[in-house]
mmCIF file of N, CA and C in Angstrom:
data_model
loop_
_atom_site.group_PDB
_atom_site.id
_atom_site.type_symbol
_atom_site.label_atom_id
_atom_site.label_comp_id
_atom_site.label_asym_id
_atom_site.label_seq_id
_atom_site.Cartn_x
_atom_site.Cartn_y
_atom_site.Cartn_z
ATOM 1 N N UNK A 1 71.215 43.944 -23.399
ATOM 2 C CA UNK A 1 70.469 44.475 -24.522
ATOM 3 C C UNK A 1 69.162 45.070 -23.995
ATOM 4 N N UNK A 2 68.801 46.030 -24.467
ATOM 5 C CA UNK A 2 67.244 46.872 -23.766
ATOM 6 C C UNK A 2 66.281 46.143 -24.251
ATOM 7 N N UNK A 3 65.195 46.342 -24.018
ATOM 8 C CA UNK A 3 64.214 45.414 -24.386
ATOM 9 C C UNK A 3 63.472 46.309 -25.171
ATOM 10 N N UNK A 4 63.021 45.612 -26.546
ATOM 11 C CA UNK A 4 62.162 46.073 -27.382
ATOM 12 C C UNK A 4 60.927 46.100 -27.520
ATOM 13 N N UNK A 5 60.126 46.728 -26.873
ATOM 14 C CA UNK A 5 58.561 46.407 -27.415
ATOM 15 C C UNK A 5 57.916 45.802 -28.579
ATOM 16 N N UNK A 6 57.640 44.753 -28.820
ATOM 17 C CA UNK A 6 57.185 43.731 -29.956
ATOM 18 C C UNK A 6 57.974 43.151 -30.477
ATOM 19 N N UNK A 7 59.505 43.466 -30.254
ATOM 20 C CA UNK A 7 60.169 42.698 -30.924
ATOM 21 C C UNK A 7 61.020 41.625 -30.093
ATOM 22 N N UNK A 8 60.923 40.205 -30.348
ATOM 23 C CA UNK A 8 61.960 39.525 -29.747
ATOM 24 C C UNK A 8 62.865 38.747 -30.353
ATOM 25 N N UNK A 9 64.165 38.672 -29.554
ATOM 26 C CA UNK A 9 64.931 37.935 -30.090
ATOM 27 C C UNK A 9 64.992 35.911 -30.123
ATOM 28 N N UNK A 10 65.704 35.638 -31.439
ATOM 29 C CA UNK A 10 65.364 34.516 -31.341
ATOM 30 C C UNK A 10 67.111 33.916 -31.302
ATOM 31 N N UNK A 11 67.630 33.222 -30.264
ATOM 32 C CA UNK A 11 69.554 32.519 -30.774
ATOM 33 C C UNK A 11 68.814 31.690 -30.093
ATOM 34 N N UNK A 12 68.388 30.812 -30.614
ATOM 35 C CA UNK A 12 68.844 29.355 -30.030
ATOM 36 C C UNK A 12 69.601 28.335 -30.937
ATOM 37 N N UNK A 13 71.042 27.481 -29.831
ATOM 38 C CA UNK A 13 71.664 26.494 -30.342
ATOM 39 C C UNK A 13 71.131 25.422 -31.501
ATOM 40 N N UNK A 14 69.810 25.291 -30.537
ATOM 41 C CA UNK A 14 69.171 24.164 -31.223
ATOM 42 C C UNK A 14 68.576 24.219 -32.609
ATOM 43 N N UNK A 15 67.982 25.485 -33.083
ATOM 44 C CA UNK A 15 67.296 25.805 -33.956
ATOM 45 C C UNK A 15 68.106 26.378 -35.266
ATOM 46 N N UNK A 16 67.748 25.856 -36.701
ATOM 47 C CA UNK A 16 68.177 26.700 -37.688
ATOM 48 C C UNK A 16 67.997 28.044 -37.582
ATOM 49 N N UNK A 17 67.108 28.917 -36.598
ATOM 50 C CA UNK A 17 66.495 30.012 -37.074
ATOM 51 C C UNK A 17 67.262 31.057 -36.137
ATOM 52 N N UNK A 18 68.143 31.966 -36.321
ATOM 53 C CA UNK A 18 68.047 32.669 -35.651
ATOM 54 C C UNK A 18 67.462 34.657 -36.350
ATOM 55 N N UNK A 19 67.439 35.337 -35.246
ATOM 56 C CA UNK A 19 66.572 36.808 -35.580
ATOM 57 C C UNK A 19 65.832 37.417 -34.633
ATOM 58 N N UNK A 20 64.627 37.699 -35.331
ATOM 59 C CA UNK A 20 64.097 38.721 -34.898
ATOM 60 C C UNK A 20 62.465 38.322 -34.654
ATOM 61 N N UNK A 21 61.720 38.756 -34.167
ATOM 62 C CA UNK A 21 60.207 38.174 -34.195
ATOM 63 C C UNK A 21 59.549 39.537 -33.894
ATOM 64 N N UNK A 22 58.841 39.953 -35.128
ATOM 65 C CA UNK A 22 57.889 41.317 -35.049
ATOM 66 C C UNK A 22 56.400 41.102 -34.548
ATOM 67 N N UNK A 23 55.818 41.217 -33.322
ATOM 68 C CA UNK A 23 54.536 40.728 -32.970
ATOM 69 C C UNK A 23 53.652 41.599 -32.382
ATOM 70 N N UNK A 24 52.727 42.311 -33.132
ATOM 71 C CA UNK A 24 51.972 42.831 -32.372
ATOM 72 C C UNK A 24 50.602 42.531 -32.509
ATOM 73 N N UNK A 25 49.847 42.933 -31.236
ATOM 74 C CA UNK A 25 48.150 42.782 -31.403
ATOM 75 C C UNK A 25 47.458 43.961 -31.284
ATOM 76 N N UNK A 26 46.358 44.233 -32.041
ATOM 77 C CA UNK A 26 46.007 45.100 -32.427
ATOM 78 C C UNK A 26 44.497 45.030 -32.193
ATOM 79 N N UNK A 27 43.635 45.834 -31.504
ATOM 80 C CA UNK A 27 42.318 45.766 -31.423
ATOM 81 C C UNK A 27 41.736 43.987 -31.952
ATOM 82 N N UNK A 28 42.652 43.195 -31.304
ATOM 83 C CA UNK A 28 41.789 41.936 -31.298
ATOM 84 C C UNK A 28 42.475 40.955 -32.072
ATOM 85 N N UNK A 29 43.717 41.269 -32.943
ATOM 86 C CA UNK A 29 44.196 40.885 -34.518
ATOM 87 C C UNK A 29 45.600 40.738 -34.565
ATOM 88 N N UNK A 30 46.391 39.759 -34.349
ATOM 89 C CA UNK A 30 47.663 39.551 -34.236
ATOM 90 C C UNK A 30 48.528 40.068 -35.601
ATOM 91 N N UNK A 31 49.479 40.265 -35.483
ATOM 92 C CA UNK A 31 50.266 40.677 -36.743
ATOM 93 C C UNK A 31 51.717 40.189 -36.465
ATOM 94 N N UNK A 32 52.462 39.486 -37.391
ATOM 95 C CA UNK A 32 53.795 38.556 -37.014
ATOM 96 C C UNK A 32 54.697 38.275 -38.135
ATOM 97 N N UNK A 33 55.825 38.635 -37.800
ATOM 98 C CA UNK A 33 56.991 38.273 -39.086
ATOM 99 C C UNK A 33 58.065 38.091 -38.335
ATOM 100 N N UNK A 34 58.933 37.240 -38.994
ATOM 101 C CA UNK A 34 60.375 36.759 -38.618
ATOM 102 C C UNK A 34 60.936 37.516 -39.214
ATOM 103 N N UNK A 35 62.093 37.872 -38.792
ATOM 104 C CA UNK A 35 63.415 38.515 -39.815
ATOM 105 C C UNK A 35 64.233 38.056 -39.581
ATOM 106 N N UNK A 36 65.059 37.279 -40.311
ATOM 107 C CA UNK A 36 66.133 36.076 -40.625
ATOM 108 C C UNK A 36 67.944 37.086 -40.534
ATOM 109 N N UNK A 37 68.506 36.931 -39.304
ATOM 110 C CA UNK A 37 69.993 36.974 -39.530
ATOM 111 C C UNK A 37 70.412 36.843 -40.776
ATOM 112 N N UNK A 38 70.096 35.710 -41.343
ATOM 113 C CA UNK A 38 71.063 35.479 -42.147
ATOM 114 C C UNK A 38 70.212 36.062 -43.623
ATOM 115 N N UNK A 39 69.405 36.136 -43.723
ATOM 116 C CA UNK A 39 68.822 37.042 -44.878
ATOM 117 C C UNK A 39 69.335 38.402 -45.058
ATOM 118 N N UNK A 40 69.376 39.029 -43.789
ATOM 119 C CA UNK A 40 68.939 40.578 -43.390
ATOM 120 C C UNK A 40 70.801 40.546 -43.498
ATOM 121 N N UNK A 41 71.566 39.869 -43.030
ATOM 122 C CA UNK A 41 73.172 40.138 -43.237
ATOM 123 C C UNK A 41 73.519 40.377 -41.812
ATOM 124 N N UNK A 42 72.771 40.115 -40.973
ATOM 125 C CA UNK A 42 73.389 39.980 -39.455
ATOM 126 C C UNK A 42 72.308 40.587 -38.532
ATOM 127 N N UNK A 43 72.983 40.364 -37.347
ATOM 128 C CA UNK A 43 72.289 40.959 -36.377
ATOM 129 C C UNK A 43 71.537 42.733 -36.383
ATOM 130 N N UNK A 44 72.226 42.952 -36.292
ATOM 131 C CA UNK A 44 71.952 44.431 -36.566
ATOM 132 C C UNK A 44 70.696 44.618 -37.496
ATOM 133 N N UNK A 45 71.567 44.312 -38.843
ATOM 134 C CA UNK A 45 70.551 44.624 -40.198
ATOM 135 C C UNK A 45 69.251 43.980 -39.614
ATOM 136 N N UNK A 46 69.285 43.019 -39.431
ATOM 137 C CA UNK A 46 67.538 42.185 -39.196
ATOM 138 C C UNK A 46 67.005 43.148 -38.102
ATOM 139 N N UNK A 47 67.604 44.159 -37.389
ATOM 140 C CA UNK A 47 66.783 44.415 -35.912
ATOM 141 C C UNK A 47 66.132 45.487 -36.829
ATOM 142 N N UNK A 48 66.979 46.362 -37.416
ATOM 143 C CA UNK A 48 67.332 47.417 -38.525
ATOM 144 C C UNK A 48 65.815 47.364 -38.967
ATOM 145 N N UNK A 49 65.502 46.034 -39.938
ATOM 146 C CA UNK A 49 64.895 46.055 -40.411
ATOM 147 C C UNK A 49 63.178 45.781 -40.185
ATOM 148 N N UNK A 50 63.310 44.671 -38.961
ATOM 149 C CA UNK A 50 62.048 44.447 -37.815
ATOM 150 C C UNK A 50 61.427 46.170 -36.845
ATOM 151 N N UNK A 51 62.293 46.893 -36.959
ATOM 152 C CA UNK A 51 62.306 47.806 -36.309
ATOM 153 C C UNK A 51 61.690 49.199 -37.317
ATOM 154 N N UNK A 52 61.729 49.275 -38.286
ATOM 155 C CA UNK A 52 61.526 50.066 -39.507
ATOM 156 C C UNK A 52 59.692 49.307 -39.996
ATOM 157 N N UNK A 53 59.764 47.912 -40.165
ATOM 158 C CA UNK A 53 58.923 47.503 -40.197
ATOM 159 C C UNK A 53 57.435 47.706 -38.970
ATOM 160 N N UNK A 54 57.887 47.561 -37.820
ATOM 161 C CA UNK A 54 57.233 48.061 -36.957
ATOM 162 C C UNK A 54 56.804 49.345 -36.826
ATOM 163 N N UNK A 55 57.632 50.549 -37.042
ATOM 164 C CA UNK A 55 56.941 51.801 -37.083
ATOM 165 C C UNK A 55 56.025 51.867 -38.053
ATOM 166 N N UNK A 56 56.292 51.452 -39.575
ATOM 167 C CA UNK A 56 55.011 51.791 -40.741
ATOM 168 C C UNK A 56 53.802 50.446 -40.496
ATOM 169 N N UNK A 57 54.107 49.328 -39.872
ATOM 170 C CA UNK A 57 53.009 49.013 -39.559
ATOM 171 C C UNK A 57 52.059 49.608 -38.151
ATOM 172 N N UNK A 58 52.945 50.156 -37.306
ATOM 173 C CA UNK A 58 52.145 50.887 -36.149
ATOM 174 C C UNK A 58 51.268 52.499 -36.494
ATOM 175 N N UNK A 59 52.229 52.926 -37.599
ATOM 176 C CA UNK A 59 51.587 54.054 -38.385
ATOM 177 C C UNK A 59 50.555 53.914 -38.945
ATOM 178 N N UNK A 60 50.188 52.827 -39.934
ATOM 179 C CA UNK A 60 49.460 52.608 -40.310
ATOM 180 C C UNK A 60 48.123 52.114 -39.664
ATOM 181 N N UNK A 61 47.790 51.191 -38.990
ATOM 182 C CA UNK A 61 47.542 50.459 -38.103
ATOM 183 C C UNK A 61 46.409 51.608 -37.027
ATOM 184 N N UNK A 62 47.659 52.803 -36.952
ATOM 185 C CA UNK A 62 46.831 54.214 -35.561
ATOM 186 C C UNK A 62 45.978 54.726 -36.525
ATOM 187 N N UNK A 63 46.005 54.963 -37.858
ATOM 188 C CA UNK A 63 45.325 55.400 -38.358
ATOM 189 C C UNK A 63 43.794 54.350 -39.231
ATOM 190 N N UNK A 64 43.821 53.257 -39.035
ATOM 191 C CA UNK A 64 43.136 52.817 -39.416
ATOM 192 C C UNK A 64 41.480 52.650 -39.056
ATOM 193 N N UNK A 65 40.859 52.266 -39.579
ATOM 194 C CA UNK A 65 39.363 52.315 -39.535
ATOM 195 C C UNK A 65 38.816 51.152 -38.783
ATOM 196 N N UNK A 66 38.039 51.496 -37.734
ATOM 197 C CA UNK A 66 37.400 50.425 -36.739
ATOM 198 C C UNK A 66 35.951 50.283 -37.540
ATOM 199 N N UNK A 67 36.110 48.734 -37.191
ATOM 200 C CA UNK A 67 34.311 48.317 -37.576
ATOM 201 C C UNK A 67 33.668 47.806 -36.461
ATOM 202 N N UNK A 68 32.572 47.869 -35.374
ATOM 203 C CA UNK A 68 32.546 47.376 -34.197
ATOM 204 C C UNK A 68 33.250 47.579 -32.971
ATOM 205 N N UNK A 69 34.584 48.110 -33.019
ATOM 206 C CA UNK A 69 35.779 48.003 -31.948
ATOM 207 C C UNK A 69 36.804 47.356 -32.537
ATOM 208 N N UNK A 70 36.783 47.006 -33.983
ATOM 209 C CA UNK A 70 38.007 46.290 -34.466
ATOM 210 C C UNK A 70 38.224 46.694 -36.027
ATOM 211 N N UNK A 71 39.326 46.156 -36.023
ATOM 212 C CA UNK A 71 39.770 46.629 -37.653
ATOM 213 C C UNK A 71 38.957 45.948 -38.500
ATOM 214 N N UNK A 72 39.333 47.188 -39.890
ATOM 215 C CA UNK A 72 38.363 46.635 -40.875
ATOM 216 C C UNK A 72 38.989 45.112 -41.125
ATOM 217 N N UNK A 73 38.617 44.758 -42.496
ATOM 218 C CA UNK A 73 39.368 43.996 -43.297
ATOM 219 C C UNK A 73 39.965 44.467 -44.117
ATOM 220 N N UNK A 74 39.535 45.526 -44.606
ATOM 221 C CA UNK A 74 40.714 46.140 -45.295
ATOM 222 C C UNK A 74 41.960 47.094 -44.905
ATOM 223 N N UNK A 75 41.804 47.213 -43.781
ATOM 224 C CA UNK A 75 43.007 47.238 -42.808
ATOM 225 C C UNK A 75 43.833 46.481 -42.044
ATOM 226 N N UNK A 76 43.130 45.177 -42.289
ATOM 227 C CA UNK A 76 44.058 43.909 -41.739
ATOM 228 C C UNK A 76 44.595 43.388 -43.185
ATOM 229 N N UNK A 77 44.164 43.495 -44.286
ATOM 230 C CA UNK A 77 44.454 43.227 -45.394
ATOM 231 C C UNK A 77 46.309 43.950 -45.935
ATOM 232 N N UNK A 78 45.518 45.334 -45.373
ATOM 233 C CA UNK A 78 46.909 46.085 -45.486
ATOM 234 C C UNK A 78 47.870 46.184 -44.955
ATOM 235 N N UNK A 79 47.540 45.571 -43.849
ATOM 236 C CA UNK A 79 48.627 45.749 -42.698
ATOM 237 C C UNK A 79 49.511 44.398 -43.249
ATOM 238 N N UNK A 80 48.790 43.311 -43.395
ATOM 239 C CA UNK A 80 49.495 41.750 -44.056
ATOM 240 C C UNK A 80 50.200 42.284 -45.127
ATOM 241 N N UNK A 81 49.578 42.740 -46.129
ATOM 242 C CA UNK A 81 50.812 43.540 -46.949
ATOM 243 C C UNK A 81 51.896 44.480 -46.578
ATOM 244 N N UNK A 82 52.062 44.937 -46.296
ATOM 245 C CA UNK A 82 52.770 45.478 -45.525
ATOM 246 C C UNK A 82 54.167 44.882 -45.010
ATOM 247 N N UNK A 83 53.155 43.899 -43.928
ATOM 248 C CA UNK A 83 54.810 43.034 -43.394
ATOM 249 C C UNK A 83 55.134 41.864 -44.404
ATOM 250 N N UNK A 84 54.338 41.671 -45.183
ATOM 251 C CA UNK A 84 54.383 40.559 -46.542
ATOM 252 C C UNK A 84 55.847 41.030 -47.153
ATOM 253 N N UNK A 85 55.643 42.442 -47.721
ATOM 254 C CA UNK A 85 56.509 43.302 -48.570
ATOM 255 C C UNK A 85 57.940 43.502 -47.417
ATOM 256 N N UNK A 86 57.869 43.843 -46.121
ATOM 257 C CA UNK A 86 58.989 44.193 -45.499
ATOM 258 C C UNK A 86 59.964 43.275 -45.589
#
C-alpha cells in the first residue's frame, strides 16, 4: 500500500477499532479524526472519506489567517468544524 501523508492506517487484532487516522499539524495546532471501517462501509469508503476530508481541511487551513506565526482562533475553530462535520 503507498503511503499517505497524514493519513494512517489502523488493523489491529487486538483492538475494536479498525480505519483510518487523519492527523495533521499546522503552524503549531494539531488537527485529528478517526474514520471508522465499519461506519464508512469498508476499507476503501473510510480512506475515500479521510482523504476528501484532508484536502478541504488543507484548503482551508492554506488559506487561513496567522496571528503571531499561528492560526487564529477562528481558524482553528473552523477547521474543528470541519472535521467535526466530515
Amino acid at each position: 500500500m503507498p503511503k499517505r501523508k497524514n493519513l494512517t492506517r489502523f488493523t489491529y487484532d487486538t483492538t475494536a477499532f479498525q480505519g483510518w487516522r487523519l492527523s495533521i499539524q499546522k503552524r503549531g495546532t494539531v488537527f485529528e479524526r478517526y474514520f471508522s471501517d465499519k461506519k464508512y462501509g469498508g476499507n476503501r469508503k473510510a480512506l475515500k472519506a479521510a482523504s476528501n476530508a484532508l484536502a478541504e481541511l488543507k484548503e482551508q487551513l492554506d488559506g487561513s489567517r496567522l496571528v503571531d506565526g499561528k492560526l487564529s482562533k477562528t481558524a482553528i475553530s473552523k477547521a474543528k468544524k470541519l472535521l467535526a462535520g466530515a
